Amino acid sequence: MMSNLIEAINSNKDDKSLRAIVLSAKGNVFSAGHNLKELQANTGVDQHKLIFSKASELMKSIIQSPVPVIAKVNGFATAAGCQLVATCDMIVCSDTSKFSTPGANFGIFCSTPGIAVGRCVPKSRATYMLFTGEPITAQEAYESGLVTKVVPASQLDDEVNKIIEKIKHKSRSVIALGKEFFYKQIDLSLMDAYKLGEDIMVQNINSNDGQEGIKSFVEKRKAVWTHE
Amino acid sequence: MMSNLIEAINSNKDDKSLRAIVLSAKGNVFSAGHNLKELQANTGVDQHKLIFSKASELMKSIIQSPVPVIAKVNGFATAAGCQLVATCDMIVCSDTSKFSTPGANFGIFCSTPGIAVGRCVPKSRATYMLFTGEPITAQEAYESGLVTKVVPASQLDDEVNKIIEKIKHKSRSVIALGKEFFYKQIDLSLMDAYKLGEDIMVQNINSNDGQEGIKSFVEKRKAVWTHE
Amino acid sequence: MMSNLIEAINSNKDDKSLRAIVLSAKGNVFSAGHNLKELQANTGVDQHKLIFSKASELMKSIIQSPVPVIAKVNGFATAAGCQLVATCDMIVCSDTSKFSTPGANFGIFCSTPGIAVGRCVPKSRATYMLFTGEPITAQEAYESGLVTKVVPASQLDDEVNKIIEKIKHKSRSVIALGKEFFYKQIDLSLMDAYKLGEDIMVQNINSNDGQEGIKSFVEKRKAVWTHE
């Protein structure tokens, strides 16, 4: 499953017609995370290492994807499933969705989910999710900053499509440059981020689509992107 | 007072029957922080150094405690008292509680409280608290992410007990491992956090309670923790 | 414009009667950011570099100003204008204000605005603003932590004046020390922050206004600050 997701995310990386990726699920569970049976002792430590290395690879593939990755959640996202959601660039969920990191209930603390969740929500909420294992509602997830938008299930597709529509009208290469820089700078000190940011802005401006964007603005016409 | 708190937090560190610590107060002040009289010039610089070293030691003892530390707040938490609250893993407060960092009113900017508060709430709120000295309400504290839950005073004990009940049903050693890793990873870059996180997951899985948790899940029975 | 702002912020740096700076605008646009015409190819790369270096210098001048800088927003703050707002210490806005980072619409991803915005709001909201270019409302800006307070336009001046009044009653040098430390510590690990914080507290206490603050408290009288 993780390998398939990684492949699906990476396979069309260079296809210019790919503009956004939406992760969604059938049924009322978005993702329940790892299969606990795969983590039994008889599976062996090497296999356990492989599983968690694969999970990190999946998270990195989302962050490193040149196009925005949107989680469309209608149901439960738990443990590594909640990590998957928190790792997506944007998260739109139905108002009945729930989010939890209940690993400690089964003796396996949600340490790696906590990496993603702890960077998306305030500490007082991340610790509650991790230490109690209790789910939070869609509304609480919004109040905590975990999700971008909460809508009735019937409007979920519309809301996600609105976001995609906005992305589609922009230059692919400009979005890719911006996404890569966003995740790079957020781990830097403020001053280091600005130092690097100045270079990125100048590089962006002097790219094909940077100049086309400015030109079209000055000439009051629609931009024609090369996506390069 | 700080020494007593540190001792109380540390004294039963290895007692397996200790599963959570609740910090609460009698009366309508949770904590008003340092005793300004202790900070007068005639106390001497060495004593001032000792006081702030002790305060940091108290904050570290909370973070390094192997069990979750919960602040149960019903009233005012100000200055280092607000720092104490912000440092706890989870914070449950009554809807009439207030939080402030008013040190600058008395010529002593709440610089160390700002370390804890600035990591719990958005910058636009931390600066307001620190520069104006004005209190924020329980509701504003919730909206800013400072507190986990806000309830009427009459439900404060119930709400804290619900959290403790959830913790009690889990393995002590698994919670301890998870808590230690949470505070370690949050200071790392995302990729360094995942690198370390993979090892922690494998270590957790191959611990006694990690395997018991998985086994009990597969065998559809209640887990029997050794807490080791 | 940027040079004028930098000069205005820096010119009275050492004037003790300067206690706070308010950035506001005439009309219904707070700031729309860079002038795209200045970024055309024929302006030349050296000029582009200068523009973004100047923008970073403006942000640094706000952060390094010894007095709190407050954005009073009544209208639109977009792109580098949104960065300017997010960089201010406190932000008070009218309930009809809007905030956006729509650079990608014009081929120029708001990479540097994202540095400021990404440190003020949760990831799920920053990515929405940056990737879709869509504005968020004043209420959403409050829910995301971007702004300190939202009030009806008619109360905007009153709200900002209340904040300034609170700052005016404090010691200028104590606020300056506290502000400098706040932005320094927020980029450090928690333990490094506490190590440095202890020294700052002792330094603050043993300053003129630190001792005057404590003395006036003990003697139950109003403090008389030297602001030194």
PDB file of N, CA and C in Angstrom, chain A residues 100-160:
ATOM      1  N   SER A 100      -7.059  10.997  14.991  1.00  0.00           N
ATOM      2  CA  SER A 100      -6.498  10.522  16.257  1.00  0.00           C
ATOM      3  C   SER A 100      -5.133   9.869  16.055  1.00  0.00           C
ATOM      4  N   THR A 101      -4.390   9.815  17.142  1.00  0.00           N
ATOM      5  CA  THR A 101      -3.085   9.131  17.161  1.00  0.00           C
ATOM      6  C   THR A 101      -3.084   8.195  18.369  1.00  0.00           C
ATOM      7  N   PRO A 102      -3.823   7.070  18.241  1.00  0.00           N
ATOM      8  CA  PRO A 102      -4.089   6.215  19.396  1.00  0.00           C
ATOM      9  C   PRO A 102      -3.090   5.081  19.590  1.00  0.00           C
ATOM     10  N   GLY A 103      -1.920   5.174  18.970  1.00  0.00           N
ATOM     11  CA  GLY A 103      -0.955   4.075  19.014  1.00  0.00           C
ATOM     12  C   GLY A 103      -0.675   3.536  20.405  1.00  0.00           C
ATOM     13  N   ALA A 104      -0.567   4.415  21.396  1.00  0.00           N
ATOM     14  CA  ALA A 104      -0.228   3.962  22.749  1.00  0.00           C
ATOM     15  C   ALA A 104      -1.271   2.981  23.298  1.00  0.00           C
ATOM     16  N   ASN A 105      -2.513   3.040  22.794  1.00  0.00           N
ATOM     17  CA  ASN A 105      -3.522   2.044  23.195  1.00  0.00           C
ATOM     18  C   ASN A 105      -3.049   0.626  22.894  1.00  0.00           C
ATOM     19  N   PHE A 106      -2.236   0.498  21.847  1.00  0.00           N
ATOM     20  CA  PHE A 106      -1.762  -0.811  21.403  1.00  0.00           C
ATOM     21  C   PHE A 106      -0.274  -0.979  21.675  1.00  0.00           C
ATOM     22  N   GLY A 107       0.234  -0.186  22.622  1.00  0.00           N
ATOM     23  CA  GLY A 107       1.639  -0.343  23.026  1.00  0.00           C
ATOM     24  C   GLY A 107       2.640   0.303  22.084  1.00  0.00           C
ATOM     25  N   ILE A 108       2.164   0.926  21.017  1.00  0.00           N
ATOM     26  CA  ILE A 108       3.067   1.548  20.041  1.00  0.00           C
ATOM     27  C   ILE A 108       2.763   3.043  19.993  1.00  0.00           C
ATOM     28  N   PHE A 109       3.527   3.844  20.739  1.00  0.00           N
ATOM     29  CA  PHE A 109       3.298   5.288  20.761  1.00  0.00           C
ATOM     30  C   PHE A 109       3.402   5.854  19.348  1.00  0.00           C
ATOM     31  N   CYS A 110       2.519   6.776  19.013  1.00  0.00           N
ATOM     32  CA  CYS A 110       2.525   7.370  17.669  1.00  0.00           C
ATOM     33  C   CYS A 110       3.664   8.383  17.549  1.00  0.00           C
ATOM     34  N   SER A 111       4.909   7.902  17.673  1.00  0.00           N
ATOM     35  CA  SER A 111       6.068   8.806  17.659  1.00  0.00           C
ATOM     36  C   SER A 111       6.248   9.479  16.305  1.00  0.00           C
ATOM     37  N   THR A 112       6.210   8.702  15.226  1.00  0.00           N
ATOM     38  CA  THR A 112       6.388   9.315  13.901  1.00  0.00           C
ATOM     39  C   THR A 112       5.160  10.139  13.472  1.00  0.00           C
ATOM     40  N   PRO A 113       3.920   9.682  13.738  1.00  0.00           N
ATOM     41  CA  PRO A 113       2.793  10.590  13.500  1.00  0.00           C
ATOM     42  C   PRO A 113       2.947  11.907  14.269  1.00  0.00           C
ATOM     43  N   GLY A 114       3.508  11.832  15.474  1.00  0.00           N
ATOM     44  CA  GLY A 114       3.704  13.045  16.283  1.00  0.00           C
ATOM     45  C   GLY A 114       4.655  14.044  15.642  1.00  0.00           C
ATOM     46  N   ILE A 115       5.561  13.557  14.799  1.00  0.00           N
ATOM     47  CA  ILE A 115       6.462  14.464  14.070  1.00  0.00           C
ATOM     48  C   ILE A 115       5.644  15.379  13.157  1.00  0.00           C
ATOM     49  N   ALA A 116       4.727  14.771  12.418  1.00  0.00           N
ATOM     50  CA  ALA A 116       3.906  15.562  11.490  1.00  0.00           C
ATOM     51  C   ALA A 116       2.865  16.387  12.253  1.00  0.00           C
ATOM     52  N   VAL A 117       2.134  15.739  13.158  1.00  0.00           N
ATOM     53  CA  VAL A 117       1.050  16.422  13.879  1.00  0.00           C
ATOM     54  C   VAL A 117       1.609  17.535  14.774  1.00  0.00           C
ATOM     55  N   GLY A 118       2.741  17.270  15.431  1.00  0.00           N
ATOM     56  CA  GLY A 118       3.343  18.261  16.331  1.00  0.00           C
ATOM     57  C   GLY A 118       3.831  19.512  15.616  1.00  0.00           C
ATOM     58  N   ARG A 119       3.998  19.431  14.290  1.00  0.00           N
ATOM     59  CA  ARG A 119       4.378  20.606  13.500  1.00  0.00           C
ATOM     60  C   ARG A 119       3.160  21.315  12.904  1.00  0.00           C
ATOM     61  N   CYS A 120       1.970  20.740  13.097  1.00  0.00           N
ATOM     62  CA  CYS A 120       0.747  21.314  12.509  1.00  0.00           C
ATOM     63  C   CYS A 120      -0.194  21.899  13.542  1.00  0.00           C
ATOM     64  N   VAL A 121      -0.120  21.428  14.782  1.00  0.00           N
ATOM     65  CA  VAL A 121      -1.063  21.884  15.815  1.00  0.00           C
ATOM     66  C   VAL A 121      -0.278  22.342  17.043  1.00  0.00           C
ATOM     67  N   PRO A 122      -0.907  23.177  17.894  1.00  0.00           N
ATOM     68  CA  PRO A 122      -0.226  23.612  19.123  1.00  0.00           C
ATOM     69  C   PRO A 122       0.127  22.420  20.019  1.00  0.00           C
ATOM     70  N   LYS A 123       1.164  22.590  20.800  1.00  0.00           N
ATOM     71  CA  LYS A 123       1.638  21.523  21.695  1.00  0.00           C
ATOM     72  C   LYS A 123       0.538  20.970  22.580  1.00  0.00           C
ATOM     73  N   SER A 124      -0.295  21.873  23.142  1.00  0.00           N
ATOM     74  CA  SER A 124      -1.330  21.427  24.094  1.00  0.00           C
ATOM     75  C   SER A 124      -2.333  20.464  23.455  1.00  0.00           C
ATOM     76  N   ARG A 125      -2.465  20.509  22.126  1.00  0.00           N
ATOM     77  CA  ARG A 125      -3.389  19.617  21.410  1.00  0.00           C
ATOM     78  C   ARG A 125      -2.680  18.354  20.957  1.00  0.00           C
ATOM     79  N   ALA A 126      -1.426  18.489  20.495  1.00  0.00           N
ATOM     80  CA  ALA A 126      -0.670  17.314  20.044  1.00  0.00           C
ATOM     81  C   ALA A 126      -0.482  16.334  21.205  1.00  0.00           C
ATOM     82  N   THR A 127      -0.125  16.858  22.374  1.00  0.00           N
ATOM     83  CA  THR A 127       0.080  15.978  23.538  1.00  0.00           C
ATOM     84  C   THR A 127      -1.227  15.286  23.923  1.00  0.00           C
ATOM     85  N   TYR A 128      -2.343  16.005  23.845  1.00  0.00           N
ATOM     86  CA  TYR A 128      -3.644  15.393  24.163  1.00  0.00           C
ATOM     87  C   TYR A 128      -3.913  14.212  23.234  1.00  0.00           C
ATOM     88  N   MET A 129      -3.705  14.434  21.942  1.00  0.00           N
ATOM     89  CA  MET A 129      -3.952  13.357  20.975  1.00  0.00           C
ATOM     90  C   MET A 129      -3.017  12.167  21.230  1.00  0.00           C
ATOM     91  N   LEU A 130      -1.742  12.470  21.492  1.00  0.00           N
ATOM     92  CA  LEU A 130      -0.740  11.413  21.619  1.00  0.00           C
ATOM     93  C   LEU A 130      -0.840  10.651  22.942  1.00  0.00           C
ATOM     94  N   PHE A 131      -1.104  11.368  24.041  1.00  0.00           N
ATOM     95  CA  PHE A 131      -1.091  10.729  25.369  1.00  0.00           C
ATOM     96  C   PHE A 131      -2.419  10.067  25.725  1.00  0.00           C
ATOM     97  N   THR A 132      -3.539  10.639  25.235  1.00  0.00           N
ATOM     98  CA  THR A 132      -4.832  10.024  25.560  1.00  0.00           C
ATOM     99  C   THR A 132      -5.290   9.069  24.466  1.00  0.00           C
ATOM    100  N   GLY A 133      -4.836   9.295  23.235  1.00  0.00           N
ATOM    101  CA  GLY A 133      -5.291   8.471  22.117  1.00  0.00           C
ATOM    102  C   GLY A 133      -6.685   8.831  21.647  1.00  0.00           C
ATOM    103  N   GLU A 134      -7.314   9.829  22.293  1.00  0.00           N
ATOM    104  CA  GLU A 134      -8.686  10.224  21.952  1.00  0.00           C
ATOM    105  C   GLU A 134      -8.749  10.958  20.607  1.00  0.00           C
ATOM    106  N   PRO A 135      -9.822  10.738  19.847  1.00  0.00           N
ATOM    107  CA  PRO A 135      -9.978  11.460  18.580  1.00  0.00           C
ATOM    108  C   PRO A 135     -10.381  12.914  18.818  1.00  0.00           C
ATOM    109  N   ILE A 136     -10.020  13.772  17.883  1.00  0.00           N
ATOM    110  CA  ILE A 136     -10.568  15.134  17.877  1.00  0.00           C
ATOM    111  C   ILE A 136     -11.514  15.245  16.683  1.00  0.00           C
ATOM    112  N   THR A 137     -12.504  16.111  16.819  1.00  0.00           N
ATOM    113  CA  THR A 137     -13.491  16.282  15.753  1.00  0.00           C
ATOM    114  C   THR A 137     -12.915  17.159  14.637  1.00  0.00           C
ATOM    115  N   ALA A 138     -13.626  17.194  13.521  1.00  0.00           N
ATOM    116  CA  ALA A 138     -13.228  18.047  12.397  1.00  0.00           C
ATOM    117  C   ALA A 138     -13.138  19.500  12.849  1.00  0.00           C
ATOM    118  N   GLN A 139     -14.110  19.935  13.644  1.00  0.00           N
ATOM    119  CA  GLN A 139     -14.130  21.312  14.121  1.00  0.00           C
ATOM    120  C   GLN A 139     -12.903  21.588  15.001  1.00  0.00           C
ATOM    121  N   GLU A 140     -12.582  20.658  15.890  1.00  0.00           N
ATOM    122  CA  GLU A 140     -11.393  20.816  16.738  1.00  0.00           C
ATOM    123  C   GLU A 140     -10.118  20.791  15.899  1.00  0.00           C
ATOM    124  N   ALA A 141     -10.132  19.974  14.860  1.00  0.00           N
ATOM    125  CA  ALA A 141      -8.968  19.907  13.966  1.00  0.00           C
ATOM    126  C   ALA A 141      -8.785  21.251  13.253  1.00  0.00           C
ATOM    127  N   TYR A 142      -9.900  21.895  12.895  1.00  0.00           N
ATOM    128  CA  TYR A 142      -9.812  23.227  12.285  1.00  0.00           C
ATOM    129  C   TYR A 142      -9.290  24.238  13.292  1.00  0.00           C
ATOM    130  N   GLU A 143      -9.860  24.222  14.492  1.00  0.00           N
ATOM    131  CA  GLU A 143      -9.448  25.168  15.534  1.00  0.00           C
ATOM    132  C   GLU A 143      -7.972  24.991  15.892  1.00  0.00           C
ATOM    133  N   SER A 144      -7.460  23.778  15.725  1.00  0.00           N
ATOM    134  CA  SER A 144      -6.058  23.498  16.049  1.00  0.00           C
ATOM    135  C   SER A 144      -5.129  23.748  14.865  1.00  0.00           C
ATOM    136  N   GLY A 145      -5.687  24.062  13.711  1.00  0.00           N
ATOM    137  CA  GLY A 145      -4.866  24.351  12.545  1.00  0.00           C
ATOM    138  C   GLY A 145      -4.480  23.128  11.730  1.00  0.00           C
ATOM    139  N   LEU A 146      -4.938  21.941  12.158  1.00  0.00           N
ATOM    140  CA  LEU A 146      -4.548  20.712  11.449  1.00  0.00           C
ATOM    141  C   LEU A 146      -5.104  20.683  10.031  1.00  0.00           C
ATOM    142  N   VAL A 147      -6.343  21.155   9.861  1.00  0.00           N
ATOM    143  CA  VAL A 147      -6.967  21.102   8.540  1.00  0.00           C
ATOM    144  C   VAL A 147      -7.207  22.504   7.980  1.00  0.00           C
ATOM    145  N   THR A 148      -7.252  22.558   6.659  1.00  0.00           N
ATOM    146  CA  THR A 148      -7.416  23.832   5.953  1.00  0.00           C
ATOM    147  C   THR A 148      -8.861  24.300   5.972  1.00  0.00           C
ATOM    148  N   LYS A 149      -9.772  23.379   5.674  1.00  0.00           N
ATOM    149  CA  LYS A 149     -11.204  23.707   5.566  1.00  0.00           C
ATOM    150  C   LYS A 149     -12.033  22.533   6.082  1.00  0.00           C
ATOM    151  N   VAL A 150     -13.161  22.842   6.699  1.00  0.00           N
ATOM    152  CA  VAL A 150     -14.148  21.826   7.088  1.00  0.00           C
ATOM    153  C   VAL A 150     -15.451  22.161   6.377  1.00  0.00           C
ATOM    154  N   VAL A 151     -16.020  21.200   5.674  1.00  0.00           N
ATOM    155  CA  VAL A 151     -17.278  21.426   4.953  1.00  0.00           C
ATOM    156  C   VAL A 151     -18.197  20.223   5.136  1.00  0.00           C
ATOM    157  N   PRO A 152     -19.510  20.386   4.889  1.00  0.00           N
ATOM    158  CA  PRO A 152     -20.382  19.213   4.887  1.00  0.00           C
ATOM    159  C   PRO A 152     -19.886  18.216   3.829  1.00  0.00           C
ATOM    160  N   ALA A 153     -20.066  16.942   4.082  1.00  0.00           N
ATOM    161  CA  ALA A 153     -19.574  15.905   3.166  1.00  0.00           C
ATOM    162  C   ALA A 153     -20.033  16.160   1.731  1.00  0.00           C
ATOM    163  N   SER A 154     -21.243  16.677   1.590  1.00  0.00           N
ATOM    164  CA  SER A 154     -21.808  16.900   0.250  1.00  0.00           C
ATOM    165  C   SER A 154     -21.046  17.979  -0.527  1.00  0.00           C
ATOM    166  N   GLN A 155     -20.285  18.811   0.174  1.00  0.00           N
ATOM    167  CA  GLN A 155     -19.540  19.883  -0.506  1.00  0.00           C
ATOM    168  C   GLN A 155     -18.046  19.597  -0.617  1.00  0.00           C
ATOM    169  N   LEU A 156     -17.652  18.392  -0.198  1.00  0.00           N
ATOM    170  CA  LEU A 156     -16.226  18.066  -0.131  1.00  0.00           C
ATOM    171  C   LEU A 156     -15.569  18.135  -1.517  1.00  0.00           C
ATOM    172  N   ASP A 157     -16.190  17.515  -2.495  1.00  0.00           N
ATOM    173  CA  ASP A 157     -15.615  17.519  -3.845  1.00  0.00           C
ATOM    174  C   ASP A 157     -15.526  18.941  -4.403  1.00  0.00           C
ATOM    175  N   ASP A 158     -16.599  19.694  -4.207  1.00  0.00           N
ATOM    176  CA  ASP A 158     -16.625  21.085  -4.690  1.00  0.00           C
ATOM    177  C   ASP A 158     -15.474  21.902  -4.106  1.00  0.00           C
ATOM    178  N   GLU A 159     -15.273  21.750  -2.804  1.00  0.00           N
ATOM    179  CA  GLU A 159     -14.263  22.545  -2.115  1.00  0.00           C
ATOM    180  C   GLU A 159     -12.859  22.189  -2.620  1.00  0.00           C
ATOM    181  N   VAL A 160     -12.624  20.897  -2.789  1.00  0.00           N
ATOM    182  CA  VAL A 160     -11.324  20.452  -3.298  1.00  0.00           C
ATOM    183  C   VAL A 160     -11.149  20.920  -4.746  1.00  0.00           C
TER     184      VAL A 160
END
